[in-house]
Short mmCIF file of C-alpha atoms in Angstrom, two decimals:
data_model
loop_
_atom_site.label_atom_id
_atom_site.label_comp_id
_atom_site.label_asym_id
_atom_site.label_seq_id
_atom_site.Cartn_x
_atom_site.Cartn_y
_atom_site.Cartn_z
CA MET A 40 -23.28 -2.53 -35.46
CA LYS A 41 -26.91 -2.69 -36.58
CA ASP A 42 -28.16 -0.23 -39.22
CA ASP A 43 -30.91 0.94 -36.90
CA SER A 44 -28.55 1.90 -34.07
CA HIS A 45 -26.25 4.83 -33.50
CA CYS A 46 -23.34 4.62 -31.06
CA PHE A 47 -21.31 7.35 -29.43
CA CYS A 48 -18.13 7.18 -27.42
CA SER A 49 -16.28 9.44 -24.98
CA CYS A 50 -12.78 8.97 -23.59
CA MET A 51 -12.29 9.41 -19.85
CA TYR A 52 -9.13 10.99 -18.45
CA THR A 53 -8.36 12.08 -14.91
CA LYS A 54 -8.45 15.80 -14.21
CA ASN A 55 -7.31 15.19 -10.65
CA GLU A 56 -7.70 12.44 -8.08
CA PHE A 57 -11.47 12.90 -7.78
CA SER A 58 -12.68 14.34 -11.09
CA LEU A 59 -12.53 13.58 -14.80
CA ASN A 60 -11.92 15.23 -18.12
CA ALA A 61 -14.27 13.60 -20.60
CA THR A 62 -13.90 14.19 -24.34
CA GLN A 63 -16.85 15.11 -26.50
CA TYR A 64 -18.91 12.12 -27.57
CA VAL A 65 -17.91 10.93 -31.03
CA TYR A 66 -20.22 9.12 -33.42
CA ILE A 67 -18.82 5.69 -34.23
CA LYS A 68 -19.24 4.40 -37.74
CA GLY A 69 -17.21 1.34 -38.67
CA SER A 70 -13.84 0.63 -37.09
CA PHE A 71 -12.62 3.30 -34.71
CA LYS A 72 -9.34 3.73 -32.78
CA LEU A 73 -9.59 5.13 -29.28
CA ASN A 74 -6.73 7.09 -27.76
CA CYS A 75 -7.62 6.21 -24.19
CA ASP A 76 -7.77 3.27 -21.80
CA ILE A 77 -11.20 3.99 -20.30
CA PHE A 78 -14.21 5.03 -22.37
CA HIS A 79 -17.98 5.36 -22.11
CA LEU A 80 -19.98 3.81 -24.94
CA ARG A 81 -23.69 4.44 -25.49
CA CYS A 82 -25.93 3.26 -28.35
CA TYR A 83 -29.43 4.44 -29.34
CA ASN A 84 -32.12 3.01 -31.58
CA LEU A 85 -34.01 5.09 -34.13
CA LEU A 86 -36.49 6.16 -31.46
CA GLY A 87 -33.70 7.65 -29.37
CA ASN A 88 -33.86 4.97 -26.69
CA ILE A 89 -30.66 3.65 -25.14
CA ILE A 90 -30.19 0.04 -26.24
CA TYR A 91 -26.61 -0.49 -25.02
CA GLU A 92 -24.35 1.27 -22.57
CA ASP A 93 -21.08 0.37 -20.90
CA VAL A 94 -17.86 1.69 -19.45
CA HIS A 95 -15.00 -0.25 -20.99
CA PHE A 96 -11.32 -0.49 -20.18
CA HIS A 97 -8.44 -1.82 -22.24
CA ILE A 98 -4.81 -0.95 -22.97
CA ASN A 99 -4.48 1.66 -25.69
CA LYS A 100 -0.95 0.80 -26.76
CA LEU A 101 1.20 3.89 -27.13
CA ASP A 102 2.93 4.19 -30.49
CA LYS A 103 5.83 6.05 -28.94
CA ILE A 104 7.09 6.27 -25.36
CA PRO A 105 8.54 9.76 -24.76
CA LYS A 106 12.17 9.82 -23.67
CA GLU A 107 12.62 11.53 -20.31
CA SER A 108 15.46 13.03 -18.32
CA THR A 109 16.89 11.34 -15.21
CA PRO A 110 17.73 14.22 -12.85
CA PHE A 111 17.73 11.89 -9.83
CA LEU A 112 20.85 10.03 -11.04
CA LYS A 113 24.40 11.14 -10.33
CA GLU A 114 26.07 12.45 -13.47
CA ASN A 115 28.84 9.84 -13.54
CA PHE A 116 26.43 6.88 -13.45
CA SER A 117 25.75 4.97 -16.65
CA ILE A 118 24.64 1.48 -17.64
CA PRO A 119 26.17 -0.46 -20.55
CA LYS A 120 23.65 -0.50 -23.39
CA ASN A 121 23.90 -4.26 -23.93
CA ASN A 122 23.08 -5.16 -20.32
CA LYS A 123 19.77 -6.98 -20.17
CA ARG A 124 16.87 -5.37 -18.33
CA TYR A 125 14.02 -7.22 -16.70
CA ASP A 126 10.39 -6.37 -16.16
CA VAL A 127 9.37 -5.48 -12.60
CA HIS A 128 5.87 -6.17 -11.28
CA ILE A 129 4.44 -5.35 -7.84
CA TYR A 130 1.08 -6.79 -6.80
CA VAL A 131 -0.08 -5.51 -3.40
CA ILE A 132 -2.92 -7.27 -1.60
CA ASP A 133 -4.07 -4.84 1.05
CA SER A 134 -4.05 -6.25 4.62
CA LEU A 135 -2.37 -9.57 3.69
CA SER A 136 -0.11 -10.76 6.50
CA TYR A 137 2.62 -13.38 6.13
CA TYR A 138 0.71 -16.02 8.06
CA HIS A 139 -2.61 -15.25 6.41
CA ALA A 140 -0.98 -15.83 3.02
CA LEU A 141 0.22 -19.20 4.33
CA ARG A 142 -3.33 -20.01 5.39
CA ALA A 143 -5.23 -18.64 2.39
CA LEU A 144 -2.99 -18.88 -0.70
CA PRO A 145 -1.27 -22.31 -0.68
CA LYS A 146 -1.75 -22.99 -4.40
CA THR A 147 -0.59 -19.54 -5.52
CA ARG A 148 2.46 -19.63 -3.25
CA LYS A 149 3.39 -23.14 -4.43
CA PHE A 150 3.24 -22.00 -8.05
CA LEU A 151 5.32 -18.87 -7.46
CA LYS A 152 7.97 -20.79 -5.53
CA GLU A 153 8.20 -23.84 -7.77
CA LYS A 154 7.64 -22.36 -11.24
CA LEU A 155 9.11 -18.87 -10.79
CA ASN A 156 11.75 -19.52 -8.09
CA GLY A 157 9.98 -17.26 -5.63
CA VAL A 158 11.56 -16.56 -2.25
CA GLU A 159 9.38 -15.53 0.71
CA MET A 160 10.58 -13.08 3.36
CA GLU A 161 9.24 -14.16 6.75
CA TYR A 162 9.91 -11.06 8.83
CA LEU A 163 8.87 -8.02 6.82
CA ASN A 164 8.04 -5.24 9.30
CA VAL A 165 5.61 -2.39 8.62
CA ILE A 166 6.75 1.21 9.14
CA GLY A 167 3.31 2.66 9.90
CA ALA A 168 -0.28 1.83 10.78
CA ASP A 169 -1.99 2.17 7.40
CA SER A 170 -1.55 1.63 3.69
CA ARG A 171 -0.43 5.15 2.85
CA LEU A 172 2.29 5.30 5.51
CA ASN A 173 3.68 1.95 4.39
CA ALA A 174 3.49 2.93 0.71
CA TYR A 175 5.58 5.98 1.59
CA GLY A 176 8.25 3.48 2.62
CA PHE A 177 8.41 0.92 -0.18
CA LEU A 178 7.44 3.28 -3.03
CA LEU A 179 8.91 6.64 -1.92
CA ASN A 180 11.67 5.86 0.63
CA LYS A 181 9.96 8.28 3.00
CA GLN A 182 9.18 8.07 6.72
CA ASN A 183 6.35 10.40 7.68
CA MET A 184 6.82 9.85 11.42
CA ASN A 185 9.51 10.46 14.01
CA VAL A 186 11.39 7.34 15.07
CA ASP A 187 12.65 6.65 18.59
CA ASP A 188 14.12 3.54 20.11
CA PHE A 189 11.95 1.78 22.67
CA PHE A 190 13.29 3.67 25.65
CA SER A 191 14.32 6.98 24.09
CA LEU A 192 17.98 6.33 24.79
CA SER A 193 19.00 7.32 21.24
CA LYS A 194 18.48 10.56 19.38
CA THR A 195 15.07 10.90 17.72
CA LYS A 196 15.12 10.34 13.97
CA LYS A 197 12.95 13.14 12.66
CA SER A 198 10.33 12.65 9.97
CA ASP A 199 11.82 13.18 6.51
CA LEU A 200 9.95 16.45 6.07
CA GLY A 201 10.16 17.74 9.62
CA ASP A 202 6.92 19.48 10.54
CA LEU A 203 5.52 19.09 7.02
CA ASP A 204 3.16 16.23 6.20
CA LEU A 205 3.60 14.26 2.97
CA CYS A 206 -0.18 13.99 2.85
CA LYS A 207 -0.40 17.72 2.11
CA LEU A 208 2.32 17.78 -0.54
CA TYR A 209 2.18 16.74 -4.17
CA LEU A 210 4.38 13.70 -4.80
CA ASP A 211 5.38 14.47 -8.40
CA ASN A 212 9.09 14.80 -9.19
CA LYS A 213 10.18 13.43 -5.83
CA THR A 214 11.32 9.88 -5.11
CA HIS A 215 8.48 7.70 -6.40
CA ILE A 216 10.10 4.47 -7.57
CA GLN A 217 7.74 4.04 -10.52
CA GLU A 218 8.59 7.52 -11.74
CA TYR A 219 12.27 6.53 -11.66
CA TYR A 220 11.51 3.44 -13.75
CA ARG A 221 9.42 5.47 -16.20
CA ARG A 222 12.20 8.01 -16.62
CA MET A 223 14.62 5.14 -17.27
CA GLY A 224 12.53 3.98 -20.25
CA TYR A 225 10.10 1.47 -18.75
CA VAL A 226 6.47 1.40 -19.88
CA THR A 227 4.45 1.72 -16.69
CA LEU A 228 1.03 0.72 -15.40
CA GLY A 229 -0.75 1.61 -12.17
CA ALA A 230 -4.07 0.13 -11.08
CA GLU A 231 -6.08 0.35 -7.85
CA ASP A 232 -9.57 -0.76 -6.94
CA TYR A 233 -10.45 1.34 -3.88
CA GLU A 234 -13.35 3.59 -4.84
CA ASN A 235 -12.62 6.47 -2.46
CA GLY A 236 -9.25 7.42 -3.91
CA GLY A 237 -5.76 6.10 -4.44
CA ILE A 238 -3.37 4.94 -1.75
CA PHE A 239 -1.60 8.30 -1.68
CA VAL A 240 -4.88 10.25 -1.64
CA TYR A 241 -7.23 8.72 0.91
CA PRO A 242 -8.68 10.31 2.94
CA GLU A 243 -7.79 13.94 2.09
CA CYS A 244 -4.25 13.95 0.73
CA PHE A 245 -2.87 15.59 -2.40
CA GLY A 246 -1.27 12.60 -4.15
CA PHE A 247 -0.03 13.35 -7.66
CA LYS A 248 -0.88 16.25 -9.94
CA LYS A 249 -0.15 14.00 -12.91
CA GLU A 250 -0.55 10.24 -12.94
CA PRO A 251 2.93 8.67 -12.56
CA ALA A 252 2.19 5.74 -14.90
CA HIS A 253 1.60 5.65 -18.65
CA HIS A 254 -1.49 3.50 -18.13
CA THR A 255 -3.91 3.88 -15.24
CA LEU A 256 -7.37 2.75 -14.17
CA LYS A 257 -7.87 5.92 -12.15
CA PRO A 258 -10.75 7.20 -14.38
CA LEU A 259 -12.62 3.99 -13.57
CA GLN A 260 -12.10 4.59 -9.84
CA VAL A 261 -13.56 8.08 -10.20
CA LEU A 262 -16.51 6.80 -12.25
CA SER A 263 -17.28 4.19 -9.59
CA ILE A 264 -18.30 6.96 -7.16
CA HIS A 265 -19.70 9.36 -9.78
CA PRO A 266 -23.25 10.45 -8.83
CA ILE A 267 -24.61 9.44 -12.25
CA MET A 268 -22.20 6.83 -13.65
CA SER A 269 -21.54 4.76 -10.51
CA LYS A 270 -24.67 2.61 -10.94
CA LEU A 271 -23.72 1.79 -14.53
CA VAL A 272 -20.21 0.76 -13.46
CA LYS A 273 -21.57 -1.41 -10.65
CA ASP A 274 -24.20 -3.07 -12.85
CA LYS A 275 -21.73 -3.84 -15.65
CA PHE A 276 -19.19 -5.24 -13.20
CA GLU A 277 -21.85 -7.60 -11.88
CA GLU A 278 -22.74 -8.67 -15.43
CA LYS A 279 -19.08 -9.46 -16.15
CA CYS A 280 -18.53 -11.16 -12.77
CA TYR A 281 -15.92 -8.59 -11.79
CA HIS A 282 -15.66 -8.55 -8.01
CA HIS A 283 -13.24 -7.63 -5.22
CA GLY A 284 -10.97 -5.76 -7.66
CA PHE A 285 -10.15 -8.70 -9.95
CA HIS A 286 -11.01 -6.65 -13.04
CA MET A 287 -7.46 -5.31 -12.67
CA MET A 288 -6.15 -8.72 -13.75
CA ASP A 289 -7.76 -8.31 -17.18
CA TYR A 290 -6.24 -4.84 -17.49
CA MET A 291 -2.82 -6.19 -16.49
CA SER A 292 -3.05 -9.18 -18.86
CA ASP A 293 -3.86 -6.86 -21.76
CA PHE A 294 -0.87 -4.69 -20.82
CA LEU A 295 1.52 -7.66 -20.67
CA LYS A 296 0.37 -8.89 -24.07
CA LYS A 297 0.45 -5.56 -25.89
CA TYR A 298 3.87 -4.59 -24.54
CA GLU A 299 5.39 -8.06 -24.76
CA ASN A 300 8.51 -6.72 -26.43
CA ARG A 301 8.96 -3.64 -24.24
CA ILE A 302 10.50 -3.35 -20.79
CA LYS A 303 7.74 -2.84 -18.22
CA MET A 304 7.10 -1.82 -14.61
CA THR A 305 3.69 -2.23 -12.97
CA ILE A 306 2.05 -1.60 -9.60
CA ILE A 307 -1.34 -3.15 -8.80
CA TRP A 308 -2.95 -2.42 -5.42
CA GLN A 309 -5.96 -4.58 -4.56
CA THR A 310 -7.84 -3.33 -1.51
CA ASN A 311 -11.25 -4.96 -1.74
CA ILE A 312 -10.35 -8.65 -1.35
CA ILE A 313 -9.42 -8.68 2.38
CA TYR A 314 -10.12 -5.23 3.80
CA GLY A 315 -12.83 -5.74 6.41
CA ASN A 316 -13.24 -9.47 5.66
CA LEU A 317 -10.42 -11.91 6.34
CA ASN A 318 -12.21 -14.90 4.85
CA SER A 319 -12.90 -13.77 1.28
CA ILE A 320 -9.34 -14.35 0.08
CA PHE A 321 -9.52 -18.11 0.68
CA ALA A 322 -11.79 -18.51 -2.34
CA ALA A 323 -9.46 -16.29 -4.38
CA ASP A 324 -6.44 -18.61 -4.24
CA GLU A 325 -7.53 -20.26 -7.48
CA ILE A 326 -7.97 -16.86 -9.16
CA TYR A 327 -4.44 -15.71 -8.30
CA TYR A 328 -3.01 -19.07 -9.33
CA LYS A 329 -4.73 -18.98 -12.73
CA PHE A 330 -3.64 -15.38 -13.32
CA PHE A 331 0.05 -16.12 -12.76
CA LYS A 332 -0.14 -19.41 -14.67
CA LYS A 333 -1.86 -17.72 -17.63
CA ASN A 334 0.83 -15.04 -17.78
CA ILE A 335 3.84 -17.19 -16.88
CA LYS A 336 5.71 -16.40 -20.09
CA TYR A 337 5.68 -12.72 -19.14
CA TYR A 338 6.54 -13.30 -15.49
CA ASN A 339 9.43 -15.53 -16.56
CA ASN A 340 11.20 -12.37 -17.71
CA SER A 341 10.54 -10.40 -14.56
CA PHE A 342 11.27 -9.67 -10.96
CA SER A 343 7.77 -10.03 -9.57
CA ILE A 344 6.64 -9.15 -6.05
CA LEU A 345 3.42 -10.29 -4.39
CA MET A 346 3.03 -8.59 -1.03
CA GLY A 347 0.85 -7.07 1.64
CA ASP A 348 1.18 -3.55 3.00
CA HIS A 349 0.25 -4.56 6.55
CA GLY A 350 -1.79 -7.30 8.18
CA ASP A 351 -5.49 -7.22 8.97
CA LYS A 352 -6.62 -4.43 11.28
CA MET A 353 -10.40 -4.39 10.77
CA ASP A 354 -11.43 -7.84 11.96
CA PHE A 355 -11.93 -9.23 15.48
CA PHE A 356 -8.85 -11.37 14.83
CA SER A 357 -6.68 -8.23 14.95
CA LEU A 358 -7.49 -7.88 18.67
CA THR A 359 -5.81 -11.18 19.55
CA ASP A 360 -2.11 -11.52 20.38
CA ILE A 361 -1.30 -13.25 17.08
CA GLY A 362 -3.53 -10.77 15.25
CA ARG A 363 -1.57 -7.84 16.66
CA TYR A 364 1.65 -9.50 15.51
CA GLU A 365 0.32 -10.26 12.03
CA ARG A 366 -0.84 -6.68 11.65
CA LYS A 367 2.82 -5.65 11.68
CA ASN A 368 4.08 -8.53 9.50
CA PRO A 369 2.86 -8.29 5.88
CA TYR A 370 3.43 -10.97 3.29
CA PHE A 371 6.26 -10.72 0.75
CA ILE A 372 7.54 -12.98 -2.02
CA ILE A 373 9.87 -12.05 -4.89
CA THR A 374 10.31 -14.17 -8.01
CA ILE A 375 13.42 -14.34 -10.19
CA PRO A 376 13.73 -13.94 -13.99
CA GLU A 377 14.27 -17.27 -15.71
CA ASP A 378 17.80 -16.62 -16.95
CA LEU A 379 18.96 -15.52 -13.47
CA ARG A 380 17.81 -18.71 -11.74
CA SER A 381 21.27 -20.21 -12.18
CA ASN A 382 22.81 -17.15 -10.49
CA ASP A 383 23.87 -18.88 -7.27
CA GLN A 384 25.01 -15.69 -5.58
CA LEU A 385 21.67 -13.98 -6.14
CA ILE A 386 19.61 -17.00 -5.08
CA ASN A 387 21.72 -17.66 -1.98
CA ASN A 388 21.51 -14.02 -0.91
CA LEU A 389 17.73 -14.04 -1.17
CA ARG A 390 17.42 -17.31 0.71
CA GLU A 391 19.74 -16.15 3.49
CA ASN A 392 17.83 -12.88 3.77
CA SER A 393 14.47 -14.68 3.89
CA LYS A 394 14.98 -15.41 7.60
CA LYS A 395 16.13 -11.91 8.53
CA HIS A 396 14.25 -8.89 9.86
CA ILE A 397 13.49 -6.45 7.02
CA SER A 398 11.39 -3.33 6.47
CA HIS A 399 9.49 -1.65 3.64
CA PHE A 400 12.56 0.54 3.12
CA ASP A 401 14.49 -2.59 2.11
CA ILE A 402 11.90 -3.24 -0.60
CA TYR A 403 12.47 0.26 -1.98
CA ALA A 404 16.24 -0.33 -1.93
CA THR A 405 15.76 -3.64 -3.76
CA LEU A 406 13.66 -2.02 -6.49
CA LEU A 407 16.28 0.71 -6.83
CA ASP A 408 19.06 -1.89 -7.01
CA ILE A 409 17.28 -3.72 -9.85
CA LEU A 410 16.98 -0.41 -11.71
CA THR A 411 20.54 0.85 -11.16
CA ASN A 412 23.50 -0.95 -9.56
CA ALA A 413 22.54 -4.58 -10.13
CA HIS A 414 21.52 -3.81 -13.70
CA LYS A 415 24.80 -2.00 -14.35
CA ASP A 416 26.80 -4.98 -13.05
CA GLY A 417 24.76 -7.57 -14.94
CA PHE A 418 23.41 -8.89 -11.62
CA LYS A 419 26.90 -10.00 -10.67
CA MET A 420 29.17 -8.73 -7.88
CA LEU A 421 26.36 -9.06 -5.35
CA GLU A 422 28.64 -10.01 -2.47
CA LYS A 423 28.06 -6.77 -0.54
CA GLN A 424 25.78 -3.74 -0.32
CA LYS A 425 26.62 -0.93 -2.72
CA GLN A 426 26.08 2.81 -2.50
CA PHE A 427 23.26 4.01 -4.73
CA PRO A 428 23.89 6.55 -7.53
CA ILE A 429 21.01 8.74 -6.36
CA LYS A 430 21.20 12.48 -5.73
CA ASN A 431 19.57 14.34 -2.85
CA ASP A 432 18.17 11.28 -1.08
CA GLU A 433 19.47 8.99 1.63
CA ILE A 434 18.34 5.43 0.96
CA LYS A 435 17.18 4.04 4.30
CA GLY A 436 17.02 0.37 3.39
CA LEU A 437 19.34 -2.35 2.13
CA SER A 438 18.91 -4.36 -1.06
CA LEU A 439 17.57 -7.88 -0.58
CA LEU A 440 19.60 -8.97 -3.61
CA ARG A 441 22.74 -8.54 -1.50
CA PRO A 442 23.73 -9.93 1.91
CA LEU A 443 22.05 -8.29 4.89
CA PRO A 444 24.08 -7.92 8.11
CA ASN A 445 24.57 -11.08 10.16
CA TYR A 446 23.54 -9.21 13.31
CA ASN A 447 19.90 -8.33 13.96
CA ARG A 448 19.14 -4.77 12.90
CA THR A 449 16.93 -3.00 15.40
CA CYS A 450 13.72 -1.27 14.44
CA TYR A 451 15.45 2.01 15.24
CA ASP A 452 18.25 1.06 12.80
CA MET A 453 15.62 0.41 10.12
CA SER A 454 13.61 3.61 10.78
CA ILE A 455 10.60 1.68 12.09
CA PRO A 456 8.65 3.50 14.84
CA ARG A 457 8.78 1.48 18.02
CA GLN A 458 5.02 0.95 18.25
CA TYR A 459 5.16 -1.04 15.00
CA CYS A 460 8.23 -3.13 15.79
CA LEU A 461 7.97 -6.93 15.52
CA CYS A 462 10.77 -7.25 18.05
CA LYS A 463 9.77 -5.78 21.38
CA PRO A 464 10.69 -5.83 25.05
CA THR A 465 8.70 -8.00 27.41
CA PHE A 466 5.72 -6.18 28.84
CA GLU A 467 3.99 -7.19 32.05
CA LEU A 468 0.76 -6.06 33.66
CA LEU A 469 0.95 -2.93 35.77
CA PRO A 470 0.57 -3.97 39.42
CA SER A 471 -2.77 -3.02 40.97
CA SER A 472 -0.88 -1.26 43.77
CA MET A 473 0.38 1.40 41.32
CA THR A 474 -2.87 3.38 41.49
CA GLU A 475 -1.21 6.77 41.05
CA GLU A 476 0.37 5.73 37.75
CA ARG A 477 -2.87 4.10 36.59
CA ASN A 478 -4.89 7.26 37.26
CA LYS A 479 -2.38 9.41 35.39
CA ILE A 480 -2.36 7.03 32.44
CA GLU A 481 -6.16 6.92 32.25
CA LYS A 482 -6.47 10.70 32.36
CA SER A 483 -3.65 11.26 29.88
CA PHE A 484 -5.03 8.68 27.48
CA ILE A 485 -8.61 9.98 27.35
CA LYS A 486 -7.37 13.57 27.10
CA ALA A 487 -5.13 12.66 24.17
CA LEU A 488 -7.93 10.68 22.53
CA ASN A 489 -10.41 13.56 22.67
CA ASN A 490 -7.74 15.96 21.51
CA LYS A 491 -7.72 14.00 18.24
CA LEU A 492 -11.20 15.40 17.58
CA VAL A 493 -9.85 18.89 18.18
CA GLU A 494 -6.91 18.30 15.83
CA GLY A 495 -9.29 17.00 13.16
CA ASN A 496 -11.80 19.84 13.67
CA LEU A 497 -14.50 17.26 14.39
CA THR A 498 -15.81 18.41 17.78
CA GLU A 499 -19.09 19.69 16.33
CA LYS A 500 -19.86 16.38 14.65
CA CYS A 501 -18.32 13.82 17.01
CA THR A 502 -19.02 13.25 20.67
CA GLU A 503 -16.38 13.32 23.39
CA MET A 504 -15.19 9.87 24.44
CA LYS A 505 -14.97 8.43 27.93
CA LEU A 506 -13.49 5.21 29.21
CA ASP A 507 -16.10 2.46 29.34
CA THR A 508 -16.05 1.49 33.02
CA SER A 509 -17.75 -1.83 32.27
CA GLU A 510 -14.64 -2.92 30.35
CA LYS A 511 -11.07 -3.46 31.50
CA PHE A 512 -8.52 -0.72 30.83
CA VAL A 513 -5.44 -2.91 30.38
CA ILE A 514 -2.05 -1.34 31.15
CA LYS A 515 1.29 -3.08 30.68
CA PHE A 516 4.81 -1.76 31.18
CA ALA A 517 8.41 -2.60 30.34
CA ARG A 518 11.66 -1.17 31.64
CA VAL A 519 15.35 -1.30 30.80
CA GLU A 520 17.88 -1.23 33.62
CA ASN A 521 15.51 0.91 35.70
CA LEU A 522 16.22 3.87 33.43
CA LYS A 523 13.15 4.22 31.26
CA ILE A 524 9.61 2.90 31.31
CA VAL A 525 7.21 2.45 28.40
CA TYR A 526 3.53 1.81 29.02
CA LYS A 527 1.13 0.28 26.56
CA MET A 528 -2.61 0.24 27.00
CA TYR A 529 -5.75 -1.28 25.53
CA ALA A 530 -8.87 0.80 26.08
CA VAL A 531 -12.59 0.48 25.39
CA THR A 532 -14.48 3.77 25.21
CA PHE A 533 -18.04 4.98 25.56
CA PRO A 534 -20.16 5.45 23.54
CA GLY A 535 -19.82 2.67 20.97
CA LYS A 536 -17.36 0.37 22.74
CA ALA A 537 -14.57 1.53 20.45
CA LYS A 538 -11.27 -0.29 21.01
CA PHE A 539 -7.95 1.61 21.03
CA TYR A 540 -4.29 0.86 21.56
CA ALA A 541 -1.47 3.26 22.44
CA LYS A 542 1.91 3.54 24.12
CA MET A 543 3.14 6.17 26.59
CA ASP A 544 6.53 7.21 27.85
CA ASN A 545 7.41 7.59 31.53
CA ASN A 546 6.10 11.19 31.42
CA PHE A 547 2.66 9.85 30.44
CA LYS A 548 2.88 11.27 26.94
CA ILE A 549 1.50 9.29 23.99
CA LEU A 550 4.38 8.03 21.84
CA ASN A 551 4.42 9.81 18.48
CA ASN A 552 0.95 11.15 19.37
CA GLU A 553 -0.41 7.91 17.89
CA ILE A 554 -3.56 6.20 19.10
CA ILE A 555 -4.56 3.19 17.00
CA ARG A 556 -8.17 2.10 16.44
CA LEU A 557 -8.49 -1.68 16.67
CA ASP A 558 -12.04 -2.30 15.50
CA VAL A 559 -14.33 -1.37 12.62
CA TYR A 560 -15.63 2.20 12.89
CA LYS A 561 -17.53 2.70 9.65
CA LYS A 562 -21.05 2.64 11.16
CA GLN A 563 -20.02 4.89 14.05
CA ALA A 564 -18.16 7.55 12.07
CA GLU A 565 -19.27 7.67 8.43
CA PRO A 566 -22.82 8.97 9.11
CA CYS A 567 -21.24 12.36 9.85
CA VAL A 568 -17.62 12.17 8.63
CA LYS A 569 -16.54 10.91 5.21
CA TYR A 570 -13.02 12.15 4.56
CA SER A 571 -10.74 12.87 7.48
CA ASN A 572 -7.45 11.57 8.83
CA TYR A 573 -9.20 11.52 12.22
CA ILE A 574 -12.31 9.56 11.26
CA GLN A 575 -11.30 6.58 13.42
CA TYR A 576 -11.72 8.69 16.59
CA CYS A 577 -15.29 9.73 15.83
CA TYR A 578 -18.62 8.60 17.21
CA CYS A 579 -21.25 10.74 15.51
CA LYS A 580 -23.36 12.90 17.80
CA SER A 581 -26.29 12.25 15.47
CA LEU A 582 -26.29 8.60 16.57
CA LEU A 583 -27.06 9.66 20.14
CA LEU A 584 -30.27 11.47 19.22
#
């Protein structure tokens, strides 16, 4: 530090999901230890002019990790103290489908499979349309929607919270898998790059009162949309060549190094690399490869997962037949700790399961197995599924470390809503002679679509939609033994040529009241609506003036 400069520093902590608690600025003279991960540094010359300013992040290593209670475990469950524990790392690439990973990440996948014994799961099935609903599955073991079989022949599986919505509940002290790991003594890290809130918050959800991880980049997310600080963050990221969320790799690398001798559990969620642009990830293959190669000594002691939450849903590709399939089939690979790579039972189970139909609930069960049963048994006795020692929660999935059933589990069996199922009945075009059914479907669809604006209290800002008569309203149907009929439809609406997809039962009622937007809506909706669960149904009235 020059003698003619004076520098001041403030630590940044999250007050809640969208605001900060900043400490008073402290004058820095000589060496100085910061008790935070994110801090604002500003230096002045003798004339009082700013000569340096930045927002920095690093890992402020904790001297002591508080011991916590484990109220979620059954009282009679214990793990031998000498049993070895392994790090667990989850890296989510938002909107990465299985086949898009094959196309875009050949070098990264080759490294994970050959150097870390990674096993890919080909048929991972989403449990919902968006990131939050799928995160509820693999991080919380929660289904926020009712589940029916394709033809409503079985009893409806009600949403876990009945009429309540997880979006409007705080998630602390519930079933978050990272909280379980933290309570079991793991040092934890959570990092996301989406500026408008975390996965459990966007667009207007409660999320967590208290951050579930010991280390978090959340203050940096808040600063990136701060009315004053956002420009500084953006400018400094450009100077450092941070783009598409890859700054999180530096944060993660620092964490791995500083806690080399501690057991760790991390969750990174990278939204900005694919979301809205399928092509950008092709150039990132080398970045992912170098990251894993650089940190291989840490990943050698871990179960590491690289995965998508769902496939692309914002690009024209998502409107094609293969695009609709990929949307429901996210990527998933799990790597094995080095000293378990000779565990034939474990490896064979994973390889056998790699060709089977699985859901996000199976990922949750696998993470729970690593934490509890498999750890207790030294990752032996993996010949069958085992009941989990968890209180007050029914685990919906099955561990991938153990054999999955030889028969094909249905989407209903796996608590996957039928509209998201990879396996589906054969649909055929509705005959043109069935005009009565077509008219009822058209009227029911557009009524349900406009009712979304009523539900979201958006009728003053957003215009009522109509079917665009210059475009085809495609209706298909499927039946089982002449008992039940399910219709699915692809609609284009006016104004804006918005594209929607939905399914109806034989009473012309939208299944699960779910209408899915298939194209990008940012320019049509964000001029008048910023944060709403119903933003995808909006075409701003102001655009018609």
